[in-house]
JSON list of C-alpha atoms in Angstrom, two decimals:
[
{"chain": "A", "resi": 1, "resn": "UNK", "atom": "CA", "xyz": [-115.87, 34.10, 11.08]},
{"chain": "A", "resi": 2, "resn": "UNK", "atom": "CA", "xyz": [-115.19, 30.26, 10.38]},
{"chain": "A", "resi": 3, "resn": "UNK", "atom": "CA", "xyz": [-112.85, 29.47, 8.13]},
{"chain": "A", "resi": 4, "resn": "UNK", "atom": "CA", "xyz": [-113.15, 25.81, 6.57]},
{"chain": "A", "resi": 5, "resn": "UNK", "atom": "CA", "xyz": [-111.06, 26.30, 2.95]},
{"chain": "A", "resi": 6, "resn": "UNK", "atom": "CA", "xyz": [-108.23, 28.09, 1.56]},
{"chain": "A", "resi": 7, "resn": "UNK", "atom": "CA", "xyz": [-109.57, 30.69, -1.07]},
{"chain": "A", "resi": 8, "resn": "UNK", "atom": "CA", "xyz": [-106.47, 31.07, -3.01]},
{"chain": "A", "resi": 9, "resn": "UNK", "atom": "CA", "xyz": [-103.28, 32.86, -2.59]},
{"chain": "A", "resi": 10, "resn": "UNK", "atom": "CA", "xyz": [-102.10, 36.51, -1.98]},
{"chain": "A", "resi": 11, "resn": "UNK", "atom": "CA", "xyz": [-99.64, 35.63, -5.28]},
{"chain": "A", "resi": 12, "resn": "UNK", "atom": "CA", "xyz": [-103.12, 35.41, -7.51]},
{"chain": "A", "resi": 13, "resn": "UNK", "atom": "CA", "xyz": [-103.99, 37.98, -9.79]},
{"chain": "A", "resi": 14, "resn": "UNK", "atom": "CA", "xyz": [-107.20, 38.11, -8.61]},
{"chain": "A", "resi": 15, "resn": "UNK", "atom": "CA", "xyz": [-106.41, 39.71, -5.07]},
{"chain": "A", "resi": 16, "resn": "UNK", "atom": "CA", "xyz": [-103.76, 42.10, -6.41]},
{"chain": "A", "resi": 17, "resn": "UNK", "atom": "CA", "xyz": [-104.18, 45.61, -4.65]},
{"chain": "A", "resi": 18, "resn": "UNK", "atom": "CA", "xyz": [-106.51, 44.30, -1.69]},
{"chain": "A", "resi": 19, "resn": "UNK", "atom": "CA", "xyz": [-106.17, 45.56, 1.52]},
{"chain": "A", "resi": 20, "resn": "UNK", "atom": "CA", "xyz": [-104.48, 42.51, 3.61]},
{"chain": "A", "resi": 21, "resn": "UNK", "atom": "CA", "xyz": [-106.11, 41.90, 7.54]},
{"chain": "A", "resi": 22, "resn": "UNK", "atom": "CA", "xyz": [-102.94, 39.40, 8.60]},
{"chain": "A", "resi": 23, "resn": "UNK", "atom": "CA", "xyz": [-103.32, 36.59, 10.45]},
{"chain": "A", "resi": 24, "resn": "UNK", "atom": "CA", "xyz": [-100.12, 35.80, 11.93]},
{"chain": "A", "resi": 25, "resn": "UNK", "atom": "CA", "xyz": [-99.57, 32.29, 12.43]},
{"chain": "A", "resi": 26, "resn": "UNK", "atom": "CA", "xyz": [-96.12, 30.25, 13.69]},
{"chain": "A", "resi": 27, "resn": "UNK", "atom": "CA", "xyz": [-95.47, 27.21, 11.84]},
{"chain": "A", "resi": 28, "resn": "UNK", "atom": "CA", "xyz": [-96.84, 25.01, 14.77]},
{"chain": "A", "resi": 29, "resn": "UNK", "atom": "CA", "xyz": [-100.15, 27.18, 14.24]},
{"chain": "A", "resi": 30, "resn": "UNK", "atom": "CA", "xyz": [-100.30, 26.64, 10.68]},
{"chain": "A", "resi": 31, "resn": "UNK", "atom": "CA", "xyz": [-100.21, 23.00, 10.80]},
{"chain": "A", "resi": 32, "resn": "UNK", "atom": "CA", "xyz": [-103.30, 22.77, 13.10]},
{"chain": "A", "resi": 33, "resn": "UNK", "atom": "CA", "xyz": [-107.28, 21.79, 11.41]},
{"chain": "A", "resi": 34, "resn": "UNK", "atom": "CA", "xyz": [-108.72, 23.85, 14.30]},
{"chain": "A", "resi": 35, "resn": "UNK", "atom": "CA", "xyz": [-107.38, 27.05, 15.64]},
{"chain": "A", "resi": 36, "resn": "UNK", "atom": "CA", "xyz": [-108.95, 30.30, 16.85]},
{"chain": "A", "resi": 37, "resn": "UNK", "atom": "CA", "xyz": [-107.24, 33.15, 16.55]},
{"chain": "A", "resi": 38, "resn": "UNK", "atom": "CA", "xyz": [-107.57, 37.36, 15.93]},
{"chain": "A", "resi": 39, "resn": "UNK", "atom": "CA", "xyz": [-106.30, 39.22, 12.41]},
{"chain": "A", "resi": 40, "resn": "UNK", "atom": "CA", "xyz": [-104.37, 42.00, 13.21]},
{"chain": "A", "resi": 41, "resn": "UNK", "atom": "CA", "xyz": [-107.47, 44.07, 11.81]},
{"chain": "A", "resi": 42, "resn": "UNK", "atom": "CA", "xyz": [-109.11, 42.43, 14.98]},
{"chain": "A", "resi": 43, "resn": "UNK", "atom": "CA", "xyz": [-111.25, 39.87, 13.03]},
{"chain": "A", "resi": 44, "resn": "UNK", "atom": "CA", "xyz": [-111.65, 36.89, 15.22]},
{"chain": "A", "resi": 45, "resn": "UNK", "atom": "CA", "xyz": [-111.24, 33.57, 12.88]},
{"chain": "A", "resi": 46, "resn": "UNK", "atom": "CA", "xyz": [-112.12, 30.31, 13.47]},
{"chain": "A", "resi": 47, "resn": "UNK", "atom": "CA", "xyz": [-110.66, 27.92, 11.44]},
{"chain": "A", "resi": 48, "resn": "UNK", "atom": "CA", "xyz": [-111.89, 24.56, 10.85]},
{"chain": "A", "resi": 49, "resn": "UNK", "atom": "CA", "xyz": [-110.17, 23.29, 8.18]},
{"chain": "A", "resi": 50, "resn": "UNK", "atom": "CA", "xyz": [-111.37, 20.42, 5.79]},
{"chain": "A", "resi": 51, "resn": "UNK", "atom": "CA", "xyz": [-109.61, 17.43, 5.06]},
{"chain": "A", "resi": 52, "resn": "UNK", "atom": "CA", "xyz": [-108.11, 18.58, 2.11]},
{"chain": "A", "resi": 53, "resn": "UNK", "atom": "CA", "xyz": [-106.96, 22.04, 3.35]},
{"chain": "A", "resi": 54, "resn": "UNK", "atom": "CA", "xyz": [-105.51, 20.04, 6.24]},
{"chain": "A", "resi": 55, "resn": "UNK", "atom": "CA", "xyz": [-103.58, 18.17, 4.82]},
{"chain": "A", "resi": 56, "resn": "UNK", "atom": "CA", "xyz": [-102.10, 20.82, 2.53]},
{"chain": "A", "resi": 57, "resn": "UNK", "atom": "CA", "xyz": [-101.70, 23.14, 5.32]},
{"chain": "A", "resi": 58, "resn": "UNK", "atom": "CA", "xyz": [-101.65, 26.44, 5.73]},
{"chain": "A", "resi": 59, "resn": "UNK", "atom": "CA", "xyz": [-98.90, 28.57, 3.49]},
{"chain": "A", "resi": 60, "resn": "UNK", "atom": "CA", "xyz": [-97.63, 32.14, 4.07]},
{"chain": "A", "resi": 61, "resn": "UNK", "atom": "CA", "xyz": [-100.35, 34.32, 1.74]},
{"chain": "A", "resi": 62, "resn": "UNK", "atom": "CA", "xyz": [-103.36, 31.88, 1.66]},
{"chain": "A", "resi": 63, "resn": "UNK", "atom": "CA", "xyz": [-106.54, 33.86, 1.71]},
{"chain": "A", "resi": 64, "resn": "UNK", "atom": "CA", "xyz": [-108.80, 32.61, 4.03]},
{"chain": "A", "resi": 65, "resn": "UNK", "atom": "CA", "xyz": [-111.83, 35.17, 3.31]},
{"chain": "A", "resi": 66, "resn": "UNK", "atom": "CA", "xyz": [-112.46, 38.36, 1.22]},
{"chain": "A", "resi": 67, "resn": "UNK", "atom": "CA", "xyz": [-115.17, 41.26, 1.62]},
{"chain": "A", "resi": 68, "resn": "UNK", "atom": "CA", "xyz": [-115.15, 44.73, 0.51]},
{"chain": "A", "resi": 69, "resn": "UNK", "atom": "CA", "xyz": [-111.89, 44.48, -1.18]},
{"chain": "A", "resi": 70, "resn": "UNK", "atom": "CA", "xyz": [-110.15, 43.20, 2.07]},
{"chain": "A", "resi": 71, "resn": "UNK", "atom": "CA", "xyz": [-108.47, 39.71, 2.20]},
{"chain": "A", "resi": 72, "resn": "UNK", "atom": "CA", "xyz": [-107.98, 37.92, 5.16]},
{"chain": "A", "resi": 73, "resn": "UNK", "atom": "CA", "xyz": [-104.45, 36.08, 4.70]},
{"chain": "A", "resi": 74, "resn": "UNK", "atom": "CA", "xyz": [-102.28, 34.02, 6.54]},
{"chain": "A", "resi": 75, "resn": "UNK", "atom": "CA", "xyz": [-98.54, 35.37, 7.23]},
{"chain": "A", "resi": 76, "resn": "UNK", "atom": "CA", "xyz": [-96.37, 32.96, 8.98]},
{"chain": "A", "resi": 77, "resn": "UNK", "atom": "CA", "xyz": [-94.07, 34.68, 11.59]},
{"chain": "A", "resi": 78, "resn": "UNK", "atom": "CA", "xyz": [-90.10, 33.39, 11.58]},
{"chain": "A", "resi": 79, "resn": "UNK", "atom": "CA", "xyz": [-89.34, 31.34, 14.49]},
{"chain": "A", "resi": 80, "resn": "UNK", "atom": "CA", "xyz": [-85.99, 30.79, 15.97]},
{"chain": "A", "resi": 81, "resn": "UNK", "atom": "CA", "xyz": [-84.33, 27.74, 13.94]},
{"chain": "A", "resi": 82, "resn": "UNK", "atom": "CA", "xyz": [-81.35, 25.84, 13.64]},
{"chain": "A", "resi": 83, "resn": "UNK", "atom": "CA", "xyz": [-79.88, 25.56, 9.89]},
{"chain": "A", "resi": 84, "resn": "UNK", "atom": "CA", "xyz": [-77.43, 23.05, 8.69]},
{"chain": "A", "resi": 85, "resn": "UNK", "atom": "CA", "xyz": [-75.69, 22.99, 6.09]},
{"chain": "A", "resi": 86, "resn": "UNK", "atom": "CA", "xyz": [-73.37, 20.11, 3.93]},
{"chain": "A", "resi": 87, "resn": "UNK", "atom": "CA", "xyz": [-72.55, 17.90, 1.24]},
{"chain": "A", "resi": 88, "resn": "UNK", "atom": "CA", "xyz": [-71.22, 15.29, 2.82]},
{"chain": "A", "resi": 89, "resn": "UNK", "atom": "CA", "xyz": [-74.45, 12.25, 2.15]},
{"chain": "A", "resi": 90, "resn": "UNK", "atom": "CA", "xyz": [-72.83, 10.36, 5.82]},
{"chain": "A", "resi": 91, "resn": "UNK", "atom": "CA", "xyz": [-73.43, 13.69, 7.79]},
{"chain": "A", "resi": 92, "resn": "UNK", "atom": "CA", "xyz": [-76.85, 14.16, 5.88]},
{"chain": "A", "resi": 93, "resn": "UNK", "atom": "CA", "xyz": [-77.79, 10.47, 6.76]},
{"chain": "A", "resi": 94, "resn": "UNK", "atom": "CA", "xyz": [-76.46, 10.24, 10.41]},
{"chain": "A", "resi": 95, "resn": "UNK", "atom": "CA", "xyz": [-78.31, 14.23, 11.07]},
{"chain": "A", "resi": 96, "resn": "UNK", "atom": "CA", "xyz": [-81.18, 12.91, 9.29]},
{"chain": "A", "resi": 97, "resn": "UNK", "atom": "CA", "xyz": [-81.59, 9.86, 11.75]},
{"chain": "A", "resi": 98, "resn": "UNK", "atom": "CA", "xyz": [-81.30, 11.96, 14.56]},
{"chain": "A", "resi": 99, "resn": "UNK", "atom": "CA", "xyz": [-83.39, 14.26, 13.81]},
{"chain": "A", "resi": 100, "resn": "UNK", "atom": "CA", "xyz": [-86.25, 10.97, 12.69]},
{"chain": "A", "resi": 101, "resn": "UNK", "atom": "CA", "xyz": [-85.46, 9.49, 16.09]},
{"chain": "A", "resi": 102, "resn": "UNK", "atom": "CA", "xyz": [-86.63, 12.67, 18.12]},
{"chain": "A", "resi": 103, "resn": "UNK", "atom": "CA", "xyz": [-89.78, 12.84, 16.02]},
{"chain": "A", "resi": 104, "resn": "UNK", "atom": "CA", "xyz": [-88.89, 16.69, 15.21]},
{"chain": "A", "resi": 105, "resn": "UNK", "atom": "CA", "xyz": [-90.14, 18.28, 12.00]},
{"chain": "A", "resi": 106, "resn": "UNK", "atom": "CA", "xyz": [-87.26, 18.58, 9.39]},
{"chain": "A", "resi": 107, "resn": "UNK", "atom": "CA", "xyz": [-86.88, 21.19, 6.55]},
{"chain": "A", "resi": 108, "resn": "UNK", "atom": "CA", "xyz": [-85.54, 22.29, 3.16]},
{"chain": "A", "resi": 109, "resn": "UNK", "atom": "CA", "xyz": [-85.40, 25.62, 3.04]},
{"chain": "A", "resi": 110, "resn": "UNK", "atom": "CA", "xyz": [-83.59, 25.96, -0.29]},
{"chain": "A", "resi": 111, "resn": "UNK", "atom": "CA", "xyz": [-84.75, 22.42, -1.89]},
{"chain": "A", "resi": 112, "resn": "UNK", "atom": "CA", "xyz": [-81.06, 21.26, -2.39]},
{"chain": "A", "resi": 113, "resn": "UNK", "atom": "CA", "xyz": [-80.61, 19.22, 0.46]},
{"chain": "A", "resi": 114, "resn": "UNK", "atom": "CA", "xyz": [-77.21, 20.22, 1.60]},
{"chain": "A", "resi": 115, "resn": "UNK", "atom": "CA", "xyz": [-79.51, 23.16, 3.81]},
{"chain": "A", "resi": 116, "resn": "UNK", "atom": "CA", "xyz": [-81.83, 21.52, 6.48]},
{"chain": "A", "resi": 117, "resn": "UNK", "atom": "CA", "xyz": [-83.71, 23.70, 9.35]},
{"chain": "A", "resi": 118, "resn": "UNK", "atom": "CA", "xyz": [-85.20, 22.63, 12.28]},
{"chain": "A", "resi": 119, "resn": "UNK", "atom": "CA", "xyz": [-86.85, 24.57, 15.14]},
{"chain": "A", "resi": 120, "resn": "UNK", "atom": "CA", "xyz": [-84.84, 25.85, 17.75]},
{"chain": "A", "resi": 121, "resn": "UNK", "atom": "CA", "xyz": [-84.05, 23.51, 20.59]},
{"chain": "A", "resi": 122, "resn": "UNK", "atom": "CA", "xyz": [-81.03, 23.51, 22.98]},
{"chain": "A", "resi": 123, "resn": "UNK", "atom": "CA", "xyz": [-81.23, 19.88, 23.04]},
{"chain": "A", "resi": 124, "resn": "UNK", "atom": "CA", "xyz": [-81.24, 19.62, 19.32]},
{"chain": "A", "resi": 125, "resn": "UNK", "atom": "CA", "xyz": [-78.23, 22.28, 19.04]},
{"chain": "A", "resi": 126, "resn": "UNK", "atom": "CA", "xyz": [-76.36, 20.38, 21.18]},
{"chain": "A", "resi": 127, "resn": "UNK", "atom": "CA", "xyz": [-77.07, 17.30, 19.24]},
{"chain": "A", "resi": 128, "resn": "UNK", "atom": "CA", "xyz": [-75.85, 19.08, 16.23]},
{"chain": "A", "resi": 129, "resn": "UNK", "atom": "CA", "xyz": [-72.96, 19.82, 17.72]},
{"chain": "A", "resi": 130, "resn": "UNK", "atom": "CA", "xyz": [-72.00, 16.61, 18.81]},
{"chain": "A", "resi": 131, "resn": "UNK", "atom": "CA", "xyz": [-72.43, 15.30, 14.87]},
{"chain": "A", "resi": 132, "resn": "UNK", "atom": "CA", "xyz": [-69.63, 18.22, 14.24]},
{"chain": "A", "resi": 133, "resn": "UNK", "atom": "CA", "xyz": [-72.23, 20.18, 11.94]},
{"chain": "A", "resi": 134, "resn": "UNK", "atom": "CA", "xyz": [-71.61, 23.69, 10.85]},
{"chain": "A", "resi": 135, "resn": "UNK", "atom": "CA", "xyz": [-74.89, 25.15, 11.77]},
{"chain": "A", "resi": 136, "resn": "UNK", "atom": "CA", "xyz": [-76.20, 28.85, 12.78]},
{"chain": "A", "resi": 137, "resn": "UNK", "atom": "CA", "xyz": [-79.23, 29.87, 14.83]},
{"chain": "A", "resi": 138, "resn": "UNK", "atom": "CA", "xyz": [-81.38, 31.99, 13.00]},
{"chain": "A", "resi": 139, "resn": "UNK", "atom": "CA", "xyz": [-84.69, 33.71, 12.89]},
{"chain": "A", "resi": 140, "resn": "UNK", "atom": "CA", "xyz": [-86.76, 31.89, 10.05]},
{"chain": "A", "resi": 141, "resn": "UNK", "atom": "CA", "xyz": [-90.32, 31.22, 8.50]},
{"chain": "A", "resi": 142, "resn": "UNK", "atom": "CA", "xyz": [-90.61, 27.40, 8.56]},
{"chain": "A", "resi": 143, "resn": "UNK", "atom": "CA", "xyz": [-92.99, 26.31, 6.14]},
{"chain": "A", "resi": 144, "resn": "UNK", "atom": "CA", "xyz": [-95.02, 23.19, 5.53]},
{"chain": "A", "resi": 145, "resn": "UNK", "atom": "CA", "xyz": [-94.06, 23.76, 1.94]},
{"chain": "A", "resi": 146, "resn": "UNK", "atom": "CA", "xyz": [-90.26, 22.94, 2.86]},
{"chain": "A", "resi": 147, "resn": "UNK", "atom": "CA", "xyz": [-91.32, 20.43, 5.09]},
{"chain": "A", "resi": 148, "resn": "UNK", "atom": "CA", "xyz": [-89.85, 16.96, 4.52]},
{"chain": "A", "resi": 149, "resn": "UNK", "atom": "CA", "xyz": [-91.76, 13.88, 5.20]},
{"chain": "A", "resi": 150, "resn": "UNK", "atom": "CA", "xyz": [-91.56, 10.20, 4.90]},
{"chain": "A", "resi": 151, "resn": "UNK", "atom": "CA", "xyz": [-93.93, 7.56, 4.54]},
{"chain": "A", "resi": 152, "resn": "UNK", "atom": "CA", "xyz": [-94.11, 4.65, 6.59]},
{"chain": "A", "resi": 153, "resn": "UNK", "atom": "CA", "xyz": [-93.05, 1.14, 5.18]},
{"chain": "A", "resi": 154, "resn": "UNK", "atom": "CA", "xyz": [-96.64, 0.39, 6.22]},
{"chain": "A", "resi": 155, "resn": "UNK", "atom": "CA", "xyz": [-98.35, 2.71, 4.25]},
{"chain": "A", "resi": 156, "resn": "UNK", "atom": "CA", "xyz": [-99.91, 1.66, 1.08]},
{"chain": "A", "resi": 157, "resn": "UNK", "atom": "CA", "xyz": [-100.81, 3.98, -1.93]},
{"chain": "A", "resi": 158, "resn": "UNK", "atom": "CA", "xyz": [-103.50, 2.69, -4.43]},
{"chain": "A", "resi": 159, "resn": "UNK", "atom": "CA", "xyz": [-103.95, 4.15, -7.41]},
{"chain": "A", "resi": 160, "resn": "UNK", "atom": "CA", "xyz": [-107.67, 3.68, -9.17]},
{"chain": "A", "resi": 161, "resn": "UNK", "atom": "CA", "xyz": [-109.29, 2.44, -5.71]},
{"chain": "A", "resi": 162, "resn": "UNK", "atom": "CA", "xyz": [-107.68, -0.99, -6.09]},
{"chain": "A", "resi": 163, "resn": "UNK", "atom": "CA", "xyz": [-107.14, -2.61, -3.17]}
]
């Protein structure tokens, strides 16, 4: 089965009491236009995503397909992560930096900004631990939806097609 939009959302009322065939994804996984993979109800998906539900990404529930009240729906597995946590807006900047300079994905978890995850890496624990960050390792979904990103100085918005 290819795959090339997101249906909707396991959340919507309109696939309440379906039967769900899982596709467990990582958040790597998630983040990818082309991917094939098996359901755990042994459907083999192909997903080609468009443009649009690229650049969204994939979130934990999307519905990728439905037949005979059966959804197909993506559920993103936790992953081993790093979280930080503080206040302080010098150890936020400096961590934040850091983070930026090794070109690692950065997240929100709780949309405060004194929590920040990142995937597990010994390099970036130690890192962490040279800032003097209180931080635990810890099993986690790490969603696009928390993910934080930053547009380049070079990057122009236009708003009505003007150039």
């Amino acid at each position: 089965m290819v795959i090339t939009n997101i249906c909707g959302n396991l959340s919507d009322p309109a696939f309440r009491g379906k039967r769900v065939d899982a596709l467990w994804l990582d958040d790597v996984e998630a983040q990818k236009r082309i991917l094939r993979k098996n359901t755990e109800g042994g459907r083999d998906i192909a997903l080609r995503l468009e443009a649009g539900a690229q650049l969204r990404g994939l979130r934990d529930g999307d519905v990728l397909a439905e037949d005979a009240g059966t959804v197909v729906a993506v559920r993103l597995l936790p992953v081993p992560a790093l979280l930080v946590r503080t206040a302080a807006a010098a150890e936020i900047a400096r961590f934040c930096y850091e983070i930026g300079n090794r070109h690692a994905p950065l997240y929100a978890p709780d949309g405060t900004f004194s929590c920040f995850a990142v995937r597990y890496d010994a390099s970036l624990e130690q890192l962490i631990r040279q800032l003097g960050l209180a931080h635990e390792k810890k099993d986690m979904v790490l969603s696009r939806v928390d993910q934080l990103k930053l547009l380049s100085p070079h990057h122009h918005h236009h708003q009505n097609g003007d150039a």
